[in-house]
Coordinates of C-alpha atoms and ligand atoms in Angstrom, one line a residue:
M1 CA 15.8 -4.6 -41.3
T2 CA 17.4 -2.7 -38.0
D3 CA 19.9 -6.6 -37.5
L4 CA 21.3 -5.3 -41.3
S5 CA 21.7 -2.0 -40.0
I6 CA 23.7 -2.2 -36.7
K7 CA 26.0 -5.2 -38.1
R8 CA 26.8 -1.9 -41.3
L9 CA 27.5 0.4 -38.7
A10 CA 29.4 -2.3 -36.3
R11 CA 31.6 -2.4 -39.8
N12 CA 34.5 0.6 -40.8
D13 CA 33.7 3.5 -39.5
G14 CA 29.8 3.0 -39.7
L15 CA 28.6 4.3 -36.3
R16 CA 30.7 7.4 -36.5
V17 CA 29.3 7.9 -39.5
A18 CA 25.6 7.8 -38.4
L19 CA 26.3 9.8 -35.5
A20 CA 27.7 12.5 -37.9
R21 CA 24.2 12.3 -40.3
G22 CA 22.2 12.6 -37.0
E23 CA 20.7 9.4 -37.3
F24 CA 20.9 9.3 -33.2
E25 CA 19.0 11.6 -31.1
V26 CA 19.4 12.0 -26.9
F27 CA 14.8 13.0 -25.8
Y28 CA 15.1 14.1 -21.8
Q29 CA 12.7 12.9 -19.4
P30 CA 11.8 14.5 -16.6
K31 CA 12.3 13.6 -12.8
V32 CA 9.9 15.9 -10.7
S33 CA 10.2 16.5 -6.9
C34 CA 7.6 14.7 -5.0
L35 CA 7.4 17.7 -2.5
S36 CA 7.8 20.9 -3.8
G37 CA 6.2 19.7 -7.8
A38 CA 9.2 20.7 -9.4
I39 CA 11.7 19.2 -12.0
V40 CA 14.5 18.6 -10.4
G41 CA 15.8 16.1 -13.6
V42 CA 16.0 15.2 -16.2
E43 CA 16.9 11.4 -17.9
A44 CA 18.9 11.6 -21.0
L45 CA 17.2 8.5 -23.6
V46 CA 18.6 7.8 -27.2
R47 CA 16.6 7.2 -30.0
W48 CA 17.3 5.9 -33.7
H49 CA 16.7 7.8 -36.7
H50 CA 16.2 4.5 -39.0
P51 CA 16.8 6.1 -42.5
E52 CA 14.3 3.4 -43.9
C53 CA 12.1 1.9 -39.9
G54 CA 12.2 5.7 -38.5
L55 CA 12.6 6.1 -34.6
V56 CA 13.5 3.5 -32.9
A57 CA 13.0 3.1 -29.4
P58 CA 16.3 1.9 -27.5
G59 CA 15.0 -1.4 -26.3
E60 CA 15.0 -2.7 -30.6
F61 CA 19.1 -1.9 -30.9
I62 CA 20.6 -2.0 -27.3
P63 CA 21.2 -5.5 -26.7
A64 CA 22.8 -5.5 -30.3
F65 CA 25.0 -3.1 -29.4
E66 CA 26.4 -4.2 -26.6
R67 CA 27.4 -7.8 -28.3
L68 CA 28.4 -5.9 -31.3
H69 CA 30.9 -3.3 -29.1
L70 CA 28.9 -0.5 -30.8
I71 CA 27.4 0.6 -27.1
E72 CA 31.2 2.0 -25.9
P73 CA 31.2 4.9 -29.3
L74 CA 27.4 5.0 -28.7
G75 CA 27.4 5.6 -24.4
S76 CA 29.8 8.3 -25.0
W77 CA 28.3 9.7 -27.5
V78 CA 25.4 10.4 -25.4
L79 CA 27.8 11.3 -22.2
Q80 CA 28.8 14.0 -24.3
E81 CA 26.1 15.5 -25.4
A82 CA 24.0 14.9 -22.2
C83 CA 26.8 17.4 -20.6
A84 CA 26.8 19.4 -23.7
Q85 CA 23.2 19.9 -23.5
V86 CA 22.9 20.6 -19.9
G87 CA 26.1 22.8 -20.3
R88 CA 23.5 25.2 -23.1
W89 CA 20.6 25.5 -20.9
Q90 CA 22.8 26.9 -18.3
A91 CA 24.6 29.5 -20.7
A92 CA 20.9 30.2 -21.4
G93 CA 20.0 31.3 -17.9
I94 CA 17.1 28.5 -17.5
E95 CA 18.0 26.1 -13.4
S96 CA 19.6 23.6 -14.7
P97 CA 18.9 20.1 -14.1
V98 CA 20.4 17.1 -13.1
V99 CA 20.9 14.9 -16.2
A100 CA 21.2 11.3 -15.8
V101 CA 22.7 9.3 -18.2
N102 CA 22.4 5.8 -18.6
L103 CA 25.8 3.3 -18.5
S104 CA 26.1 -0.5 -19.7
A105 CA 28.3 -2.6 -18.3
H106 CA 30.2 -2.6 -21.7
Q107 CA 31.3 1.0 -21.1
F108 CA 32.7 0.0 -17.4
E109 CA 35.2 -2.7 -19.3
S110 CA 36.7 0.0 -21.7
G111 CA 38.4 1.3 -18.0
E112 CA 38.2 4.5 -19.7
L113 CA 35.0 5.7 -18.5
V114 CA 36.0 8.5 -15.3
E115 CA 38.1 9.8 -18.1
Q116 CA 35.0 9.9 -20.8
V117 CA 33.3 11.5 -18.0
R118 CA 35.5 14.0 -17.1
Q119 CA 35.9 15.0 -20.4
A120 CA 32.4 15.4 -20.8
I121 CA 31.7 17.6 -17.8
H122 CA 35.0 19.5 -19.4
A123 CA 33.8 20.0 -22.8
G124 CA 29.7 21.0 -21.4
A125 CA 31.4 23.2 -18.8
I126 CA 29.4 22.0 -16.2
A127 CA 29.6 21.0 -12.0
P128 CA 30.5 17.4 -11.8
D129 CA 27.0 17.3 -9.2
R130 CA 25.0 18.1 -12.7
L131 CA 25.3 14.5 -13.9
E132 CA 24.2 11.6 -11.9
L133 CA 24.8 8.4 -13.8
E134 CA 22.2 5.4 -13.8
L135 CA 23.8 2.1 -13.5
T136 CA 21.8 -1.8 -13.5
E137 CA 21.6 -3.8 -10.7
S138 CA 23.3 -6.8 -13.0
L139 CA 26.5 -4.4 -13.4
L140 CA 26.5 -3.9 -10.1
M141 CA 25.7 -7.5 -8.9
R142 CA 28.2 -9.5 -11.1
H143 CA 31.2 -7.0 -9.7
V144 CA 33.1 -7.0 -12.0
E145 CA 36.7 -6.0 -10.9
G146 CA 37.7 -2.5 -10.5
V147 CA 33.9 -1.5 -10.8
V148 CA 33.8 -0.6 -6.5
Q149 CA 37.1 2.1 -7.4
T150 CA 35.5 2.9 -10.6
L151 CA 32.2 4.4 -9.1
A152 CA 34.3 5.5 -5.9
Q153 CA 36.3 7.7 -8.3
L154 CA 33.6 8.9 -9.3
H155 CA 31.7 9.8 -6.8
D156 CA 34.6 11.7 -5.0
F157 CA 34.9 13.9 -8.3
G158 CA 31.2 14.9 -6.8
V159 CA 28.8 12.8 -9.8
R160 CA 25.7 11.2 -8.5
L161 CA 25.1 7.3 -8.9
S162 CA 21.5 5.4 -9.1
V163 CA 20.6 2.5 -9.9
D164 CA 18.1 2.1 -12.3
D165 CA 15.3 -0.5 -12.4
F166 CA 15.2 -1.7 -8.5
G167 CA 13.8 -4.8 -7.9
T168 CA 14.3 -6.9 -11.0
G169 CA 17.5 -8.4 -9.8
Y170 CA 18.4 -9.5 -7.2
S171 CA 20.6 -7.5 -5.3
S172 CA 19.7 -6.4 -1.8
L173 CA 19.3 -2.9 -0.5
A174 CA 21.2 -4.4 1.9
Y175 CA 24.2 -5.8 -0.3
L176 CA 24.1 -2.3 -2.3
K177 CA 25.0 -0.3 0.7
Q178 CA 28.9 -1.0 -0.6
F179 CA 28.8 1.3 -3.5
P180 CA 28.8 4.8 -3.1
L181 CA 25.1 5.5 -4.1
D182 CA 23.1 8.6 -4.1
A183 CA 19.4 7.2 -5.2
V184 CA 17.2 4.4 -6.9
K185 CA 14.8 4.1 -9.2
I186 CA 12.5 1.3 -8.3
D187 CA 11.5 -0.5 -11.3
R188 CA 8.1 0.6 -13.1
S189 CA 6.6 -3.2 -13.0
F190 CA 6.6 -2.9 -9.4
I191 CA 4.7 0.9 -9.8
R192 CA 2.6 -0.1 -12.4
D193 CA 0.0 -2.3 -10.1
I194 CA 0.8 -0.4 -7.0
T195 CA -3.0 1.3 -7.0
A196 CA -4.5 -2.8 -7.3
D197 CA -1.7 -4.7 -5.7
P198 CA -0.9 -5.3 -1.9
D199 CA 2.1 -7.2 -2.6
D200 CA 3.7 -4.3 -5.2
A201 CA 2.3 -1.3 -2.9
S202 CA 3.9 -3.6 0.3
I203 CA 6.8 -3.6 -1.5
T204 CA 7.8 -0.4 -3.0
R205 CA 6.6 1.2 1.1
A206 CA 9.5 -1.1 2.3
I207 CA 12.0 -0.5 -0.7
I208 CA 11.1 3.6 0.0
T209 CA 12.1 3.1 4.0
M210 CA 14.7 0.9 3.8
A211 CA 16.6 3.5 0.8
H212 CA 15.9 6.4 3.1
Q213 CA 17.5 4.5 6.0
L214 CA 20.8 4.2 4.1
K215 CA 20.0 7.7 3.0
L216 CA 19.2 7.0 -0.5
K217 CA 16.9 9.4 -2.6
V218 CA 14.4 6.9 -4.3
I219 CA 12.4 7.9 -7.9
A220 CA 9.2 6.0 -8.8
E221 CA 9.7 4.9 -12.5
G222 CA 6.9 5.0 -14.9
V223 CA 4.5 6.8 -13.6
E224 CA 1.3 6.9 -15.4
T225 CA -1.7 8.1 -13.3
E226 CA -2.9 10.3 -10.5
G227 CA -3.6 7.6 -8.2
Q228 CA 0.1 6.1 -8.4
L229 CA 1.7 9.9 -8.2
K230 CA -1.0 9.9 -4.9
L231 CA 0.3 6.7 -2.9
L232 CA 4.2 7.1 -4.0
V233 CA 4.0 10.9 -2.3
A234 CA 1.8 9.8 0.4
N235 CA 4.5 7.0 0.4
Q236 CA 7.2 10.0 0.7
C237 CA 9.3 8.7 -2.4
D238 CA 11.3 11.7 -3.3
E239 CA 10.8 11.7 -7.3
I240 CA 8.9 10.3 -9.8
Q241 CA 9.2 9.5 -13.4
G242 CA 7.3 8.7 -16.0
Y243 CA 4.4 9.4 -18.9
Y244 CA 2.3 11.0 -16.3
F245 CA 4.2 14.4 -16.2
S246 CA 5.6 13.5 -19.3
R247 CA 7.0 11.0 -22.0
P248 CA 10.8 11.3 -23.0
I249 CA 10.9 14.4 -25.5
P250 CA 12.9 16.0 -27.5
A251 CA 15.4 18.8 -25.9
S252 CA 14.2 21.4 -27.7
E253 CA 10.4 20.6 -25.6
M254 CA 12.0 20.0 -23.1
E255 CA 13.9 23.5 -22.9
S256 CA 10.3 25.3 -23.0
M257 CA 9.7 23.1 -20.4
L258 CA 12.1 24.0 -18.3
R259 CA 11.1 27.5 -18.6
E260 CA 7.9 27.6 -18.1
K261 CA 8.7 26.1 -15.1
R262 CA 6.2 22.8 -15.5
C263 CA 5.3 21.7 -11.5
L264 CA 2.4 19.1 -10.9
A265 CA -0.3 20.6 -9.1
Q266 CA 0.5 21.6 -5.3
D267 CA -3.0 19.5 -4.5
L268 CA -1.9 16.4 -5.8
L269 CA 1.8 17.5 -3.6
S270 CA -0.9 17.5 -0.6
V271 CA -1.7 14.2 0.4
R272 CA 0.9 14.6 2.3
Q273 CA -0.7 15.7 5.2
R274 CA 0.0 19.3 5.6
Q275 CA 3.0 21.5 4.5
R276 CA 5.8 20.9 5.5
T277 CA 7.1 23.8 8.7
I278 CA 10.0 25.6 9.8
L279 CA 11.0 27.9 11.6
I280 CA 14.7 30.1 11.5
V281 CA 15.8 32.0 14.0
D282 CA 18.8 34.1 13.9
D283 CA 20.2 37.7 14.5
E284 CA 21.8 38.1 11.5
Q285 CA 19.1 38.9 8.4
P286 CA 22.2 38.2 5.4
I287 CA 21.8 34.2 7.2
I288 CA 18.5 34.1 7.2
N289 CA 17.9 34.9 4.0
A290 CA 20.8 32.7 2.6
L291 CA 19.2 29.8 4.8
C292 CA 15.8 30.9 2.9
R293 CA 17.0 30.9 -0.7
L294 CA 18.7 27.4 0.1
L295 CA 16.2 25.6 1.6
R296 CA 12.8 27.1 -0.3
Q297 CA 13.6 24.8 -3.0
D298 CA 12.2 21.9 -0.7
G299 CA 8.8 23.1 -0.8
Y300 CA 8.5 23.6 2.8
S301 CA 6.3 26.5 4.1
I302 CA 9.4 28.9 5.8
L303 CA 8.9 31.2 9.0
C304 CA 11.4 33.3 10.6
A305 CA 12.5 35.1 13.7
T306 CA 15.2 37.3 14.4
N307 CA 15.4 36.5 17.8
A308 CA 13.9 33.8 20.6
M309 CA 10.8 36.0 22.2
E310 CA 9.5 36.1 18.4
G311 CA 10.3 32.7 18.3
L312 CA 8.4 31.7 20.8
E313 CA 5.2 34.2 19.7
I314 CA 4.8 33.1 16.0
L315 CA 5.7 28.9 17.3
A316 CA 2.5 29.7 19.5
K317 CA 1.0 30.7 16.7
N318 CA 1.4 28.1 14.2
E319 CA 2.1 24.7 13.6
V320 CA 5.2 24.6 13.4
D321 CA 7.6 20.5 13.2
V322 CA 11.4 21.8 12.4
V323 CA 12.8 24.5 14.4
L324 CA 16.4 25.7 13.3
S325 CA 17.8 28.5 15.8
D326 CA 21.2 29.8 15.6
Q327 CA 23.7 29.3 18.9
R328 CA 24.7 33.6 19.7
M329 CA 21.6 35.9 19.8
P330 CA 21.2 38.4 21.9
G331 CA 19.0 38.1 24.8
M332 CA 18.5 34.5 24.4
M333 CA 20.7 31.8 23.4
G334 CA 19.6 29.5 21.0
V335 CA 20.5 26.3 23.2
E336 CA 18.4 27.9 25.6
F337 CA 15.6 29.4 23.6
L338 CA 15.5 25.5 22.0
R339 CA 15.0 23.7 25.4
R340 CA 11.8 26.6 26.5
V341 CA 10.7 25.2 23.1
K342 CA 11.1 21.6 24.1
S343 CA 8.8 22.4 27.2
I344 CA 6.4 24.5 25.6
H345 CA 6.4 22.2 21.8
P346 CA 7.4 19.2 22.6
G347 CA 6.5 17.5 19.4
T348 CA 9.5 19.8 17.5
V349 CA 11.9 18.6 15.8
R350 CA 15.4 21.0 17.3
M351 CA 18.6 21.6 15.6
V352 CA 20.8 24.6 16.1
L353 CA 23.5 26.0 14.2
S354 CA 26.8 27.1 16.0
G355 CA 29.8 28.3 15.9
Y356 CA 33.3 25.6 16.8
A357 CA 33.1 27.2 19.8
D358 CA 29.7 26.9 21.2
L359 CA 30.5 23.1 20.8
Q360 CA 30.6 22.1 25.0
S361 CA 27.3 24.4 25.6
V362 CA 25.3 22.8 22.8
T363 CA 26.5 18.8 23.8
D364 CA 24.8 19.0 27.1
A365 CA 21.7 20.3 25.5
I366 CA 21.9 17.5 22.8
N367 CA 22.1 15.1 25.6
E368 CA 19.4 16.9 27.5
G369 CA 17.5 16.3 24.8
A370 CA 16.7 19.7 24.1
I371 CA 18.2 19.6 20.6
Y372 CA 17.9 16.5 17.7
K373 CA 20.9 18.1 15.7
Y374 CA 23.6 20.9 15.2
I375 CA 25.3 22.0 12.3
T376 CA 28.5 23.8 12.3
K377 CA 28.3 27.5 10.4
P378 CA 30.0 28.1 7.5
W379 CA 27.6 25.1 6.5
D380 CA 28.0 23.0 3.4
R381 CA 24.4 23.7 1.3
D382 CA 24.1 20.2 0.6
R383 CA 24.4 18.5 4.3
L384 CA 22.1 20.7 5.5
R385 CA 19.2 19.9 3.1
S386 CA 19.4 16.8 3.9
L387 CA 20.1 17.1 7.4
V388 CA 16.7 19.4 7.4
Q389 CA 15.0 16.8 5.4
D390 CA 16.2 14.0 7.6
A391 CA 14.2 16.0 10.4
F392 CA 10.7 16.7 8.6
R393 CA 11.2 12.8 8.4
Q394 CA 11.9 12.1 11.6
K395 CA 8.9 14.4 13.0
E396 CA 6.6 12.6 11.2
L397 CA 7.3 9.4 12.4
V398 CA 7.4 10.0 15.9
D399 CA 3.8 12.0 14.8
E400 CA 2.7 8.3 13.2
T401 CA 3.3 6.8 16.5
R402 CA 1.8 8.8 18.3
I403 CA -1.5 9.4 16.1
G404 CA -2.0 5.9 15.1
G405 CA -0.6 5.0 19.2
A406 CA 1.8 2.0 20.2
V407 CA 0.5 -1.1 18.8
P408 CA -0.8 -0.2 16.0
A409 CA 2.1 0.6 14.4
L410 CA 3.1 -3.0 14.6
V411 CA 2.3 -3.3 10.8
N412 CA 2.9 -0.2 9.8
A413 CA 6.7 -1.2 7.6
G414 CA 7.3 2.5 7.6
N415 CA 7.6 2.7 10.8
L416 CA 9.2 0.3 12.5
Q417 CA 11.8 -0.1 10.4
I418 CA 13.0 2.8 11.0
R419 CA 12.7 2.7 14.6
G420 CA 14.6 -0.7 15.1
R421 CA 17.0 0.4 13.3
F422 CA 17.3 3.2 15.3
S423 CA 17.2 1.3 18.7
S424 CA 19.8 -1.1 17.2
H425 CA 23.5 -1.1 15.9
H426 CA 22.6 1.6 13.2
L427 CA 22.7 3.8 16.5
P428 CA 24.3 7.1 15.5
P429 CA 27.1 9.0 17.0
I430 CA 25.7 11.1 19.7
R431 CA 26.3 14.4 18.9
E432 CA 25.3 14.3 15.3
E433 CA 22.1 12.0 15.5
R434 CA 21.1 12.2 18.9
S435 CA 17.5 11.4 18.1
A436 CA 14.3 13.4 19.7
E437 CA 13.3 10.6 20.5
A438 CA 14.1 9.8 23.3
E439 CA 12.2 12.0 25.0
P440 CA 9.8 9.5 27.6
T441 CA 6.7 11.0 25.5
A442 CA 8.0 9.5 22.4
L443 CA 8.1 5.4 24.1
S444 CA 6.3 3.0 21.6
A445 CA 5.5 -0.4 21.5
Q446 CA 8.5 -0.8 19.6
D447 CA 11.1 0.3 21.9
V448 CA 10.0 -1.8 24.6
L449 CA 9.7 -4.3 22.5
G450 CA 13.4 -3.5 21.8
E451 CA 14.4 -4.2 25.9
L452 CA 12.8 -6.7 26.4
G453 CA 15.5 -9.1 25.8
L454 CA 13.4 -11.7 23.6
P455 CA 13.9 -12.4 20.2
I456 CA 10.5 -10.7 18.8
I457 CA 9.5 -10.8 14.9
G458 CA 6.3 -9.1 13.4
I459 CA 4.6 -10.1 10.2
D460 CA 2.3 -7.5 7.9
P461 CA -0.8 -8.8 6.5
Q462 CA 1.5 -9.5 3.6
G463 CA 3.9 -11.8 4.9
T464 CA 7.1 -8.6 4.9
I465 CA 8.3 -8.5 7.8
V466 CA 8.0 -5.2 9.5
Y467 CA 9.8 -5.5 13.3
A468 CA 12.4 -7.3 14.4
N469 CA 14.7 -6.9 16.9
Q470 CA 18.6 -7.7 17.5
E471 CA 17.4 -10.9 19.3
A472 CA 15.2 -12.1 16.7
Q473 CA 18.4 -11.0 14.4
S474 CA 20.9 -12.8 16.2
A475 CA 19.0 -15.8 17.0
L476 CA 18.5 -15.9 13.3
G477 CA 21.9 -16.0 12.4
A478 CA 21.4 -12.7 10.2
K479 CA 23.9 -10.2 9.5
E480 CA 21.4 -7.4 8.4
S481 CA 17.8 -6.0 9.8
L482 CA 15.5 -8.5 8.8
C483 CA 12.5 -5.3 7.9
G484 CA 11.1 -5.5 4.7
Y485 CA 11.7 -9.2 4.0
S486 CA 9.2 -11.8 2.8
A487 CA 9.2 -13.9 5.9
A488 CA 9.0 -16.7 3.4
Q489 CA 12.0 -15.6 2.2
V490 CA 14.4 -14.8 5.4
L491 CA 12.7 -17.3 8.0
P492 CA 13.7 -21.0 8.4
G493 CA 10.7 -22.9 7.0
A494 CA 8.6 -24.1 9.8
L495 CA 8.6 -21.1 11.0
A496 CA 7.5 -19.0 7.2
L497 CA 4.8 -21.9 7.4
W498 CA 3.3 -21.4 10.7
A499 CA 3.0 -17.4 10.4
G500 CA 0.7 -17.7 7.8
V501 CA -1.2 -19.8 9.3
G502 CA -2.7 -16.9 11.5
R503 CA -3.9 -18.7 14.6
C504 CA -2.9 -18.4 18.1
R505 CA 0.0 -21.1 18.3
E506 CA 3.0 -22.9 20.3
T507 CA 6.0 -24.8 18.3
R508 CA 9.5 -25.2 19.1
W509 CA 12.3 -24.6 16.5
Q510 CA 15.7 -25.7 16.2
G511 CA 17.9 -22.7 15.5
T512 CA 21.5 -23.1 15.4
R513 CA 22.5 -21.6 18.3
A514 CA 19.5 -22.5 20.7
A515 CA 16.1 -24.1 20.8
Y516 CA 13.5 -22.2 21.6
R517 CA 9.4 -22.5 22.2
V518 CA 7.8 -20.5 19.6
L519 CA 4.5 -18.3 20.4
L520 CA 2.6 -17.4 17.1
R521 CA 0.2 -14.6 18.5
P522 CA -2.4 -13.0 15.4
M523 CA -2.7 -9.7 15.6
T524 CA -6.5 -8.5 15.7
L525 CA -6.4 -4.8 16.0
P526 CA -9.5 -2.7 14.6
G527 CA -8.2 -1.5 10.9
H528 CA -4.7 -4.1 11.1
A529 CA -6.3 -7.2 11.3
G530 CA -3.8 -10.3 9.8
G531 CA -0.3 -9.3 10.8
T532 CA 1.3 -12.3 13.1
L533 CA 3.2 -11.7 16.4
L534 CA 6.4 -14.0 16.6
V535 CA 8.7 -14.7 20.3
L536 CA 11.1 -16.7 20.4
L537 CA 10.9 -17.9 24.0
P538 CA 14.8 -19.8 24.5
E539 CA 14.1 -23.2 26.2
A540 CA 15.7 -23.3 29.4
E541 CA 13.5 -20.6 30.2
A542 CA 10.5 -21.5 28.8
G543 CA 10.8 -24.1 31.4
E544 CA 10.7 -21.9 34.2
Ligands
LIG601 P1 15.4 2.7 -18.6 O1 16.8 3.8 -18.1 O2 14.6 2.7 -17.3 O3 14.4 4.1 -19.2 C1 12.8 4.4 -18.8 C2 12.3 3.4 -19.7 O4 11.0 3.7 -19.3 C3 12.7 4.7 -21.2 O5 12.1 3.7 -22.1 C4 11.1 5.8 -20.6 O6 10.8 5.7 -21.9 C5 10.6 4.5 -20.4 N1 8.8 5.0 -19.3 C6 9.1 6.2 -18.6 N2 8.2 6.2 -18.4 C7 7.1 6.0 -18.7 C8 6.3 5.6 -18.2 O7 5.4 5.9 -17.7 N3 5.7 4.7 -19.4 C9 6.2 3.3 -19.9 N4 5.1 1.8 -19.9 N5 7.3 3.5 -19.8 C10 7.9 4.8 -19.4 P2 13.3 4.3 -23.7 O8 13.4 5.3 -23.8 O9 12.5 3.0 -24.2 O10 14.6 3.3 -23.3 C11 14.4 2.2 -22.6 C12 16.2 1.9 -21.8 O11 16.8 1.7 -22.8 C13 16.5 2.7 -20.7 O12 15.4 2.0 -19.6 C14 17.5 2.0 -20.4 O13 18.1 1.1 -19.6 C15 17.7 2.0 -21.7 N6 18.3 3.2 -22.8 C16 18.4 4.5 -23.2 N7 19.7 5.3 -24.0 C17 19.6 4.9 -23.1 C18 22.0 5.3 -23.9 O14 22.2 6.3 -23.6 N8 22.8 3.9 -23.3 C19 22.7 2.7 -22.4 N9 23.3 2.1 -22.0 N10 20.9 2.3 -22.2 C20 19.9 2.9 -22.3
LIG602 MG1 17.1 4.6 -16.7
LIG603 MG1 14.6 2.0 -15.3

């Protein structure tokens, strides 16, 4: 019956008439922050009120709509409707979430997408950053002529872009890096078994870690149980979407939910160890207030001080992760204050807010390792938030390495990928991203292995590469970091095979550039048994 009706819609003015009759409706499903528990976005999902069949889900008609060229007009209607809805919520005084709209590849082909988006945003009277477009992996893979350009235009305009159903196609995050993306949505097929299947758990963990490395936000789709949620929260996932919190619902119900400010219970989020705590030090109260307002949305516990001495007092009494200090303060300058903080509380991640005039003194402090990052005044709100988030991640990374001890960290994908990246070609510009890890206390096995000058690869019990230094990457002729990939996928046949054996052994491998003697060592550390360490010794040296 639907087939017949779809054909009818394709004839003459069928779809326009059906739209005018209200046969289509946009439902909304909330996306919830794993930090604050609050609703931060909604996804627009179309529904068809079929005169005879009742409510039809998009899976049943979208493919046919794509074939019959009905998806362009329908997609454009959904876009307008979603922007208009957010505009209405805003006008009604509701704090507006970001609305995500799904795009079909056909909408790119029309060449009118950018204009349609502009019009929808304009008509809805919303800011461009309230709109997110969800793209499919296959669209990005096909690399349709003009896609990159269109995405760049949309991104420059301020619209957010994300990849939907990530993991179901064949793209890698490394490939996706060429597009101006803001987020990836992990497909629900990985989330479904995340609590029971170690493969799905490690794939998900690897996606989250790598996406964060590429400065992408991660949203998990299809979260249905508390267990799934807790695991995702513990693995630093940024947002979740799924029946556990809410099914897709009509706009009116969504409105009530937003008004009620419904959110996830705090005890579900506390698995992220303890609450992230930041100390803000500034002699101007209005600046403190502005920073508190800005950072409160991310769910941090915020402590404030109006001078350096007060700041030191607070640090003595509280466990603080990140310190954000003004540079110009009477009594003690920010840099001097942070130097003291470094020596008394070396575990903190320290940042300074400064005007351009103070850059020289700030640079010195950065080079001494007293400061992780500087932020110039006046600050960009989103940038500041993301820098603070990075600082917390940095802190957690260092903590994990210290608590877990250096070597067990080898089987922790999260840790190694980030640190591997930091120590290799991804070394960021010194001024902005000087890392607190440079402190001798944070030196760990990875750092040492990175310095060894021999190709070394660490594989976790699930067969995922969790460590590969620069030398390993060049020996294998890889352009990208190997971390997060399955060993079976990226290692040459012989090595992949031996790596799975889990016994001490030696073998030879003829690479494209050199021959190697390969040492395989199972990792049998308490609680971490099962991983493998691969060391490649170039033949000439091996004989020495
Ligand atoms: P999607 O973009 O991946 O949307 C998420 C789908 O997962 C939705 O299905 C949603 O109802 C479902 N879902 C959400 N949470 C859960 C959960 O916890 N468990 C389970 N089992 N499912 C969950 P829906 O609404 O049937 O939409 C299916 C697909 O249709 C969407 O997948 C999207 O690709 C497409 N679609 C929907 N609306 C539009 C549209 O306006 N334009 C285009 N081009 N595609 C659309
Ligand atoms: Mg979607
Ligand atoms: Mg999806």
